[in-house]
Amino acid sequence: MSAAASLAPDVLAKYEPVIGLEVHVQLLTATKAFCGCANKFGAEPNTNICPVCLGLPGALPVLNARAVEFATLASLALNCTVNERSIFARKNYFYPDLPKGYQISQYDRPLAEHGWIEVSSAGGGTKRIGITRLHLEEDAGKSLHEGFPDSATRTYLDLNRCGTPLIEIVSEPDIRTPDEAFEYLTRLKEILLYCGVSDCNMEEGSLRCDANVSVRPKGAERFGTKAEVKNVNSFRFIRAALEYEIERQVEVIVSGGRVLQETRLWNANEGRTYSMRSKEQAHDYRYFPEPDLPPLIVSAELLSEARRKLPELPEAKRLRLVRELGISPGNAAILTASLALASRFEEYAKSARSPERFANVLLSEVGGRLKALGLELEQSPVSMAGIVLAANLLEEGKISSKQMKQLFDAAFEKGEDFAAVYEREKPQQVTDASALEKMIDEVIAANPKQVEQYRAGKKTLAGFFVGQVMRASKGQANPALLNELVTKKLDG
Ligand code: ADP
Ligand code: MG
Ligand code: ZN
């Protein structure tokens, strides 16, 4: 990708990108922000509307308490300070999908400020990306440009989305690379999903992101002029759009030009951005205080109630899995990427002899097979109890890892649970010490060089001998006994 690909890497390396993200998230309330209409994606167009969300004369908005609760929860989860008193404002502009002529939003007194999200920094530690503000607002309707027989000549309007409650989360310009932006968004989405305030579904538009980016010569203090990239509908595309945009801006500068402050649109098919409007054409929103809504007061009681409802957040869960269950940081990160997976894992880890072993079997054996088949965990023929059984049999040395793989192969092939396959096939195990010793002797005799190295101190070679004997036994040697006998033979 990259239309600006003519830039030499060493030229690009002389510049530092500066990125700030504005994220809009629809809240999962049953009804809209200021009226009783259903807040539901995918309904028949123009069925969930009323005088309030259409802004008909005389209609008055009434704030949805649940939207405030969700926004407060998100603010706390994002380490923001919640303002006791915030103010609603009208953001005025004309657009066909905005019949009211303004969106109710918050302007100079937002609900929450001064938060942060932690991302991993290039050096290996962590880095805080500041959150400037989090405010409540309402969504506009949707213009439908395609999908109708006469779409070539007409645009249709669906006003169901008018009045859907949103939070907008604005980051500080603290992000320095497209990868960091990707991680910020991944963390943000995880946190919001854990809080249950949004489904964060980018395809359905319940999470939308505008990316602001500028470049400056490395070491410079002042920021460069930024462009704002809109219309990007996946985190991967945001990363790609930022990569493109950074190269484009550097190219403009090194060829003697000046970066314009403008809004640009991402074109996913072409992998590039296009200018949409410059600053001169920019919306002049003219915010006014909203006279129909009183100041939003988040009382101390409301705030402490939200604090009580705050769930364990992804980062805390990751650390706890590592600390309390002995899960490796890598596995903990994968397990906590989804709250549903993390909860299922924790529930069943209680009956696992080794939670880390269970995690490995779950993620690599089962996860790998599911991924290859394009299935979700809920669609797995092997139950969580079956996976725990496999991990425990492995941990106890009752089956070898090769036998476990064969049992999982059979289970997935026949669509059966692990326990059923295990009971039927009861894999043979060689537990007869003398039979194993005979095999070990043969392997030792066939590999004198390795024996010499082992005895000279290279103890890790024990694994080589175990592997050879396991192979000779067609995977049927009892692993625990085999390990014990191999070391005894080599040391003796
Ligand atoms: P605007 O008024 O154009 O929306 P804001 O100051 O509100 O600009 O900032 C919007 C977003 O742009 C924020 O996320 C902020 O961090 C980011 N931002 C501001 N200045 C820059 C810059 N020079 N380069 C990159 N991002 C910036
Ligand atoms: Mg902006
Ligand atoms: Zn309504």
Coordinates of C-alpha atoms and ligand atoms in Angstrom, one line a residue:
M1 CA 0.0 0.0 0.0
S2 CA 1.4 3.5 0.0
A3 CA 1.1 5.8 -2.9
A4 CA 3.8 8.0 -1.4
A5 CA 6.2 5.1 -1.6
S6 CA 8.9 7.0 -3.3
L7 CA 10.2 8.3 0.1
A8 CA 13.5 6.8 1.2
P9 CA 13.2 5.3 4.7
D10 CA 16.0 7.6 6.1
V11 CA 14.1 10.7 5.0
L12 CA 10.9 9.4 6.7
A13 CA 13.0 8.6 9.8
K14 CA 13.9 12.3 10.2
Y15 CA 10.2 13.1 11.0
E16 CA 8.1 12.3 14.0
P17 CA 4.4 11.6 13.7
V18 CA 1.9 13.1 16.2
I19 CA -1.5 11.5 16.4
G20 CA -4.7 12.2 18.4
L21 CA -7.9 10.2 18.1
E22 CA -11.5 11.1 18.4
V23 CA -13.7 8.1 19.0
H24 CA -17.5 8.1 19.0
V25 CA -19.2 5.2 20.8
Q26 CA -22.9 4.4 20.8
L27 CA -24.2 3.5 24.2
L28 CA -26.2 0.3 24.7
T29 CA -29.2 1.9 26.3
A30 CA -32.7 0.5 25.5
T31 CA -34.0 4.0 24.5
K32 CA -32.5 7.1 22.9
A33 CA -30.7 9.9 24.7
F34 CA -33.5 12.4 25.0
C35 CA -36.7 10.5 24.1
G36 CA -38.4 7.1 24.6
C37 CA -37.7 5.8 21.1
A38 CA -36.1 2.4 20.9
N39 CA -32.3 2.5 20.4
K40 CA -31.8 -0.4 18.1
F41 CA -29.7 -1.1 15.1
G42 CA -31.2 -2.6 12.0
A43 CA -34.8 -1.6 12.4
E44 CA -37.0 -0.8 9.4
P45 CA -36.0 2.7 8.4
N46 CA -37.8 5.6 10.0
T47 CA -39.8 3.5 12.5
N48 CA -38.0 4.5 15.7
I49 CA -38.6 8.2 15.6
C50 CA -40.7 10.8 17.4
P51 CA -41.2 14.6 17.6
V52 CA -38.3 14.9 20.1
C53 CA -35.6 13.1 18.1
L54 CA -36.8 14.7 14.9
G55 CA -36.7 18.1 16.5
L56 CA -40.3 19.0 15.7
P57 CA -41.4 22.4 17.1
G58 CA -42.3 22.4 20.7
A59 CA -40.8 19.0 21.6
L60 CA -38.7 18.9 24.7
P61 CA -35.7 16.6 25.4
V62 CA -35.5 14.6 28.6
L63 CA -32.1 13.1 29.5
N64 CA -31.9 9.3 29.7
A65 CA -30.5 8.5 33.1
R66 CA -29.1 5.2 31.8
A67 CA -27.0 7.1 29.3
V68 CA -25.5 9.2 32.1
E69 CA -24.8 6.0 34.1
F70 CA -23.0 4.4 31.1
A71 CA -21.0 7.5 30.3
T72 CA -20.0 7.8 33.9
L73 CA -18.9 4.2 34.1
A74 CA -16.8 4.6 30.9
S75 CA -15.3 7.8 32.3
L76 CA -14.1 6.1 35.5
A77 CA -12.8 3.0 33.5
L78 CA -10.8 5.5 31.4
N79 CA -9.3 7.1 34.5
C80 CA -11.1 10.4 33.9
T81 CA -12.2 12.9 36.5
V82 CA -15.9 13.2 36.3
N83 CA -17.2 16.8 36.6
E84 CA -20.0 17.1 39.1
R85 CA -21.6 19.7 36.8
S86 CA -21.5 19.6 33.0
I87 CA -23.4 21.5 30.4
F88 CA -25.2 20.5 27.2
A89 CA -24.8 22.6 24.1
R90 CA -26.2 22.7 20.6
K91 CA -23.8 22.0 17.8
N92 CA -25.4 23.7 14.9
Y93 CA -25.0 22.7 11.3
F94 CA -27.1 21.9 8.3
Y95 CA -27.2 18.4 6.9
P96 CA -30.1 16.4 5.5
D97 CA -29.7 13.6 8.1
L98 CA -30.0 16.2 10.9
P99 CA -33.6 17.4 10.8
K100 CA -33.2 19.3 14.0
G101 CA -30.4 21.5 12.6
Y102 CA -28.2 20.8 15.6
Q103 CA -26.9 18.0 17.7
I104 CA -27.1 18.1 21.4
S105 CA -23.6 17.7 22.7
Q106 CA -21.3 19.1 25.4
Y107 CA -18.8 21.8 24.6
D108 CA -16.7 23.7 27.1
R109 CA -18.0 21.8 30.1
P110 CA -17.8 18.1 29.3
L111 CA -18.9 15.3 31.5
A112 CA -15.3 14.1 32.2
E113 CA -11.7 15.1 31.6
H114 CA -8.0 14.2 32.2
G115 CA -8.1 10.4 31.7
W116 CA -5.6 8.0 30.2
I117 CA -5.2 4.6 28.6
E118 CA -2.0 2.6 29.1
V119 CA -0.4 1.1 26.0
S120 CA 2.9 -0.8 25.6
S121 CA 5.8 1.4 24.6
A122 CA 8.4 0.5 22.1
G123 CA 11.0 0.3 24.8
G124 CA 9.2 -2.6 26.5
G125 CA 7.5 -0.7 29.3
T126 CA 4.1 1.0 29.2
K127 CA 3.1 4.5 28.2
R128 CA 0.0 6.5 29.1
I129 CA -2.0 8.1 26.3
G130 CA -3.9 11.0 27.7
I131 CA -7.6 11.4 27.3
T132 CA -8.5 15.1 27.0
R133 CA -12.3 14.7 27.5
L134 CA -15.2 12.4 27.4
H135 CA -18.6 14.0 26.7
L136 CA -22.2 12.9 26.0
E137 CA -23.9 13.7 22.8
E138 CA -26.5 12.4 20.4
D139 CA -26.0 10.8 17.0
A140 CA -27.5 12.1 13.7
G141 CA -29.5 10.1 11.2
K142 CA -28.0 8.2 8.2
S143 CA -28.0 9.0 4.5
L144 CA -28.4 5.9 2.4
H145 CA -26.4 6.3 -0.8
E146 CA -26.8 2.8 -2.0
G147 CA -29.0 -0.3 -1.9
F148 CA -32.1 1.2 -3.8
P149 CA -33.0 0.7 -7.4
D150 CA -32.7 4.5 -8.0
S151 CA -29.6 5.0 -5.8
A152 CA -27.7 6.4 -8.7
T153 CA -29.9 9.5 -8.7
R154 CA -31.3 9.6 -5.2
T155 CA -30.2 9.5 -1.6
Y156 CA -32.6 8.1 1.1
L157 CA -32.7 9.1 4.7
D158 CA -33.1 6.8 7.7
L159 CA -33.6 8.9 10.8
N160 CA -33.7 6.0 13.3
R161 CA -30.2 6.8 14.4
C162 CA -31.2 10.5 15.3
G163 CA -30.9 10.9 19.1
T164 CA -28.9 7.7 19.7
P165 CA -26.7 8.3 22.8
L166 CA -23.0 8.6 22.1
I167 CA -19.9 9.3 24.1
E168 CA -17.1 11.0 22.4
I169 CA -13.6 10.2 23.7
V170 CA -10.9 12.7 22.6
S171 CA -7.3 11.7 23.1
E172 CA -4.4 14.1 23.7
P173 CA -1.9 14.2 20.8
D174 CA 0.3 11.7 22.7
I175 CA 0.3 8.9 20.1
R176 CA 3.5 8.7 18.1
T177 CA 3.1 5.7 15.8
P178 CA 0.3 4.0 13.8
D179 CA 0.9 0.9 15.9
E180 CA 0.4 2.9 19.1
A181 CA -2.9 4.2 17.7
F182 CA -3.9 0.6 16.9
E183 CA -3.2 -0.5 20.5
Y184 CA -4.9 2.5 22.0
L185 CA -8.0 1.6 20.1
T186 CA -7.8 -2.0 21.0
R187 CA -7.4 -1.2 24.7
L188 CA -10.2 1.3 24.5
K189 CA -12.6 -1.1 22.9
E190 CA -11.7 -3.8 25.4
I191 CA -12.4 -1.5 28.3
L192 CA -15.7 -0.4 26.9
L193 CA -16.8 -4.0 26.2
Y194 CA -15.8 -5.0 29.8
C195 CA -18.0 -2.2 31.1
G196 CA -20.9 -3.3 28.9
V197 CA -21.6 0.2 27.8
S198 CA -21.4 -0.4 24.1
D199 CA -21.0 -3.3 21.7
C200 CA -18.3 -1.4 19.9
N201 CA -19.3 -2.9 16.5
M202 CA -17.4 -0.9 13.8
E203 CA -19.3 -2.5 10.9
E204 CA -22.6 -1.3 12.4
G205 CA -21.1 2.0 13.3
S206 CA -21.4 1.8 17.0
L207 CA -17.7 2.7 17.3
R208 CA -16.3 5.3 14.9
C209 CA -12.9 6.9 14.9
D210 CA -11.5 10.0 13.3
A211 CA -7.7 10.1 13.2
N212 CA -5.8 13.4 13.5
V213 CA -2.2 13.3 12.4
S214 CA 0.7 15.7 11.8
V215 CA 4.4 15.3 11.4
R216 CA 7.3 17.4 12.7
P217 CA 11.1 17.2 12.3
K218 CA 12.5 15.0 15.1
G219 CA 13.4 17.1 18.0
A220 CA 11.1 20.0 17.1
E221 CA 8.9 21.3 19.8
R222 CA 6.0 22.7 17.8
F223 CA 3.5 20.4 16.3
G224 CA 3.0 20.4 12.5
T225 CA -0.3 21.2 10.8
K226 CA -2.7 18.2 11.2
A227 CA -5.0 16.5 8.8
E228 CA -8.1 14.7 10.1
V229 CA -8.9 11.4 8.5
K230 CA -12.5 10.3 8.5
N231 CA -14.5 7.4 7.2
V232 CA -12.2 4.6 8.4
N233 CA -14.1 1.5 9.5
S234 CA -11.6 -0.8 11.0
F235 CA -8.6 -0.5 13.4
R236 CA -6.4 -2.1 10.7
F237 CA -7.5 0.5 8.2
I238 CA -6.8 3.3 10.7
R239 CA -3.3 2.0 11.1
A240 CA -3.0 1.9 7.3
A241 CA -4.5 5.3 6.8
L242 CA -2.1 6.8 9.3
E243 CA 0.9 5.1 7.7
Y244 CA -0.2 6.5 4.3
E245 CA -0.9 10.0 5.7
I246 CA 2.5 10.2 7.5
E247 CA 4.3 9.4 4.3
R248 CA 2.2 11.8 2.3
Q249 CA 2.8 14.7 4.7
V250 CA 6.6 14.1 4.9
E251 CA 6.7 14.0 1.1
V252 CA 4.8 17.3 1.0
I253 CA 7.3 18.9 3.4
V254 CA 10.5 17.5 1.8
S255 CA 9.4 18.6 -1.6
G256 CA 9.1 22.2 -0.3
G257 CA 5.3 22.3 0.2
R258 CA 3.2 23.0 3.2
V259 CA 0.7 20.6 4.8
L260 CA -2.8 22.0 4.7
Q261 CA -5.2 21.7 7.6
E262 CA -8.0 19.7 6.1
T263 CA -10.3 16.8 6.5
R264 CA -9.4 13.8 4.4
L265 CA -11.3 10.6 3.6
W266 CA -9.9 7.2 3.6
N267 CA -10.5 5.0 0.5
A268 CA -9.9 1.4 1.6
N269 CA -10.0 0.1 -2.0
E270 CA -7.1 2.3 -3.1
G271 CA -5.3 2.4 0.3
R272 CA -5.0 6.2 0.3
T273 CA -6.7 9.3 1.6
Y274 CA -8.3 12.1 -0.4
S275 CA -8.9 15.7 0.6
M276 CA -12.6 16.3 1.5
R277 CA -12.6 19.8 2.7
S278 CA -10.0 22.4 3.7
K279 CA -10.1 24.6 6.8
E280 CA -11.6 27.4 4.8
Q281 CA -14.5 25.2 4.0
A282 CA -14.6 23.7 7.5
H283 CA -17.8 23.6 9.5
D284 CA -18.3 26.5 11.7
Y285 CA -20.4 24.8 14.2
R286 CA -21.4 27.7 16.4
Y287 CA -22.1 26.0 19.7
F288 CA -24.9 27.5 21.8
P289 CA -25.9 26.5 25.3
E290 CA -28.9 24.1 25.1
P291 CA -31.7 26.0 26.8
D292 CA -34.0 23.0 27.1
L293 CA -31.8 20.9 29.3
P294 CA -30.6 21.9 32.8
P295 CA -26.9 21.4 33.8
L296 CA -26.1 17.7 34.2
I297 CA -25.3 17.0 37.8
V298 CA -23.4 13.8 38.7
S299 CA -23.8 13.7 42.4
A300 CA -21.4 12.1 44.8
E301 CA -23.9 9.2 45.3
L302 CA -24.2 8.6 41.6
L303 CA -20.4 8.6 41.3
S304 CA -19.8 6.2 44.1
E305 CA -22.6 4.0 42.7
A306 CA -20.7 3.9 39.4
R307 CA -17.5 3.1 41.2
R308 CA -19.2 0.1 42.8
K309 CA -20.5 -1.1 39.4
L310 CA -17.1 -0.8 37.8
P311 CA -16.1 -4.3 36.7
E312 CA -12.6 -5.7 36.9
L313 CA -10.9 -4.2 33.9
P314 CA -8.8 -6.1 31.3
E315 CA -5.4 -5.0 32.5
A316 CA -6.3 -5.9 36.1
K317 CA -7.6 -9.3 35.0
R318 CA -4.4 -9.9 33.0
L319 CA -2.2 -9.2 36.0
R320 CA -4.4 -11.3 38.3
L321 CA -4.3 -14.3 35.9
V322 CA -0.5 -14.1 35.9
R323 CA -0.1 -13.6 39.6
E324 CA -2.7 -15.9 41.0
L325 CA -3.0 -18.6 38.4
G326 CA 0.5 -18.7 37.1
I327 CA -0.6 -17.9 33.5
S328 CA 2.1 -16.7 31.2
P329 CA 1.7 -13.0 30.2
G330 CA 1.2 -14.0 26.6
N331 CA -1.6 -16.4 27.3
A332 CA -3.2 -13.9 29.8
A333 CA -3.3 -11.3 27.1
I334 CA -5.1 -13.7 24.7
L335 CA -7.5 -14.9 27.3
T336 CA -8.5 -11.5 28.4
A337 CA -9.0 -10.0 24.9
S338 CA -12.6 -11.1 25.3
L339 CA -14.5 -10.9 28.6
A340 CA -16.6 -14.0 27.6
L341 CA -13.4 -16.1 27.0
A342 CA -11.8 -14.8 30.2
S343 CA -14.9 -15.7 32.2
R344 CA -15.2 -19.2 30.7
F345 CA -11.5 -19.8 31.3
E346 CA -11.6 -18.7 34.9
E347 CA -14.7 -20.8 35.6
Y348 CA -13.1 -24.0 34.3
A349 CA -9.5 -23.2 35.5
K350 CA -10.8 -24.1 39.0
S351 CA -10.9 -27.7 38.1
A352 CA -7.6 -27.7 36.2
R353 CA -4.6 -29.3 37.9
S354 CA -2.5 -26.7 36.1
P355 CA -4.3 -23.6 34.9
E356 CA -1.4 -22.7 32.6
R357 CA -1.5 -26.2 31.1
F358 CA -5.2 -25.8 30.6
A359 CA -4.6 -22.4 29.0
N360 CA -2.1 -23.9 26.5
V361 CA -4.4 -26.8 25.6
L362 CA -7.4 -24.4 25.2
L363 CA -5.5 -21.8 23.1
S364 CA -3.2 -23.9 21.0
E365 CA -4.9 -27.3 20.6
V366 CA -8.5 -26.3 20.6
G367 CA -8.1 -22.6 19.5
G368 CA -5.8 -23.6 16.6
R369 CA -8.3 -26.2 15.4
L370 CA -11.3 -23.9 15.7
K371 CA -9.5 -21.1 13.9
A372 CA -8.6 -23.5 11.0
L373 CA -12.3 -24.4 10.8
G374 CA -13.5 -20.8 11.2
L375 CA -15.5 -21.7 14.3
E376 CA -16.1 -19.9 17.5
L377 CA -15.5 -21.5 20.9
E378 CA -19.3 -21.9 21.4
Q379 CA -19.3 -24.0 18.3
S380 CA -16.5 -26.3 19.4
P381 CA -17.4 -30.1 19.5
V382 CA -15.1 -30.3 22.5
S383 CA -16.6 -28.8 25.7
M384 CA -14.6 -26.7 28.2
A385 CA -14.9 -29.7 30.6
G386 CA -13.4 -31.9 27.9
I387 CA -10.5 -29.5 27.5
V388 CA -9.8 -29.5 31.2
L389 CA -9.9 -33.3 31.2
A390 CA -7.3 -33.3 28.4
A391 CA -5.1 -30.9 30.2
N392 CA -5.4 -32.9 33.5
L393 CA -4.6 -36.2 31.8
L394 CA -1.6 -34.5 30.2
E395 CA -0.5 -33.0 33.5
E396 CA -0.8 -36.3 35.3
G397 CA 1.2 -38.0 32.6
K398 CA -1.7 -40.3 31.7
I399 CA -1.5 -39.4 28.0
S400 CA 1.4 -38.0 26.0
S401 CA 1.0 -34.8 24.1
K402 CA 1.0 -36.8 20.9
Q403 CA -1.8 -39.0 22.2
M404 CA -3.7 -35.8 23.2
K405 CA -3.3 -34.4 19.7
Q406 CA -4.7 -37.7 18.2
L407 CA -7.7 -37.6 20.6
F408 CA -8.4 -34.0 19.6
D409 CA -8.1 -34.9 16.0
A410 CA -10.6 -37.7 16.4
A411 CA -13.0 -35.5 18.5
F412 CA -13.0 -32.8 15.8
E413 CA -13.3 -35.3 13.0
K414 CA -16.3 -37.0 14.5
G415 CA -17.8 -34.0 16.3
E416 CA -17.6 -35.6 19.6
D417 CA -16.5 -34.4 23.0
F418 CA -13.0 -35.2 24.3
A419 CA -14.3 -37.4 27.2
A420 CA -16.2 -39.6 24.9
V421 CA -13.3 -40.2 22.5
Y422 CA -10.9 -40.7 25.4
E423 CA -13.2 -43.3 27.1
R424 CA -13.6 -45.2 23.8
E425 CA -10.0 -45.1 22.6
K426 CA -8.3 -45.2 26.0
P427 CA -4.9 -44.7 24.5
Q428 CA -2.4 -47.4 25.2
Q429 CA 0.5 -46.4 27.5
V430 CA 3.7 -48.2 28.0
T431 CA 4.1 -48.1 31.8
D432 CA 6.3 -51.2 31.9
A433 CA 9.6 -49.9 33.1
S434 CA 11.7 -52.7 31.7
A435 CA 10.1 -52.2 28.2
L436 CA 10.9 -48.5 28.4
E437 CA 14.4 -49.1 29.6
K438 CA 15.0 -51.4 26.7
M439 CA 14.0 -48.6 24.3
I440 CA 16.1 -46.1 26.1
D441 CA 19.1 -48.3 25.9
E442 CA 18.7 -48.5 22.2
V443 CA 18.4 -44.8 21.7
I444 CA 21.4 -44.2 23.9
A445 CA 23.5 -46.7 22.0
A446 CA 22.5 -45.1 18.7
N447 CA 23.4 -41.5 19.8
P448 CA 26.9 -41.7 21.5
K449 CA 27.7 -38.1 20.6
Q450 CA 24.7 -36.7 22.4
V451 CA 25.4 -38.9 25.4
E452 CA 28.8 -37.5 25.6
Q453 CA 27.6 -33.9 25.4
Y454 CA 24.9 -34.6 28.0
R455 CA 27.5 -36.1 30.4
A456 CA 29.7 -33.1 29.7
G457 CA 27.0 -30.9 31.2
K458 CA 24.5 -30.2 28.4
K459 CA 21.5 -31.4 30.5
T460 CA 18.9 -30.0 28.2
L461 CA 19.7 -32.9 25.9
A462 CA 17.5 -35.1 28.1
G463 CA 14.6 -33.8 26.1
F464 CA 16.2 -35.1 22.9
F465 CA 16.3 -38.6 24.4
V466 CA 12.8 -38.4 25.7
G467 CA 11.6 -37.3 22.3
Q468 CA 13.5 -40.2 20.5
V469 CA 12.0 -42.8 22.8
M470 CA 8.6 -41.3 22.6
R471 CA 8.8 -41.6 18.9
A472 CA 10.0 -45.2 19.1
S473 CA 7.0 -46.0 21.3
K474 CA 4.7 -44.3 18.8
G475 CA 3.8 -41.8 21.4
Q476 CA 2.6 -44.4 23.9
A477 CA 5.4 -44.2 26.5
N478 CA 4.1 -42.9 29.9
P479 CA 5.7 -39.4 29.9
A480 CA 6.4 -39.1 33.6
L481 CA 7.9 -42.6 33.9
L482 CA 9.9 -42.0 30.7
N483 CA 11.3 -38.7 31.9
E484 CA 12.4 -40.3 35.1
L485 CA 14.0 -43.4 33.5
V486 CA 15.9 -41.3 30.9
T487 CA 17.6 -39.1 33.5
K488 CA 18.4 -42.1 35.6
K489 CA 20.0 -43.9 32.6
L490 CA 21.9 -40.9 31.4
D491 CA 23.2 -40.0 34.9
G492 CA 23.9 -43.5 35.9
Ligands
ADP1 P1 -10.3 20.4 16.2 O1 -10.7 21.6 16.9 O2 -9.7 20.5 14.9 O3 -11.2 19.2 16.4 P2 -8.8 19.6 18.6 O4 -7.8 20.5 19.2 O5 -10.2 19.5 19.3 O6 -8.9 20.0 17.1 O7 -8.2 18.2 18.5 C1 -8.8 17.1 17.9 C2 -7.9 15.9 18.0 O8 -6.7 16.2 17.3 C3 -7.4 15.6 19.4 O9 -7.4 14.2 19.5 C4 -6.0 16.1 19.5 O10 -5.2 15.4 20.3 C5 -5.6 16.0 18.0 N1 -4.6 17.0 17.6 C6 -4.6 18.3 17.9 N2 -3.5 18.9 17.3 C7 -2.8 18.0 16.7 C8 -1.7 18.0 15.8 N3 -1.0 19.1 15.6 N4 -1.3 16.8 15.3 C9 -2.0 15.7 15.5 N5 -3.1 15.6 16.3 C10 -3.5 16.8 16.9
MG2 MG -12.2 17.5 15.6
ZN3 ZN -37.6 9.8 19.5

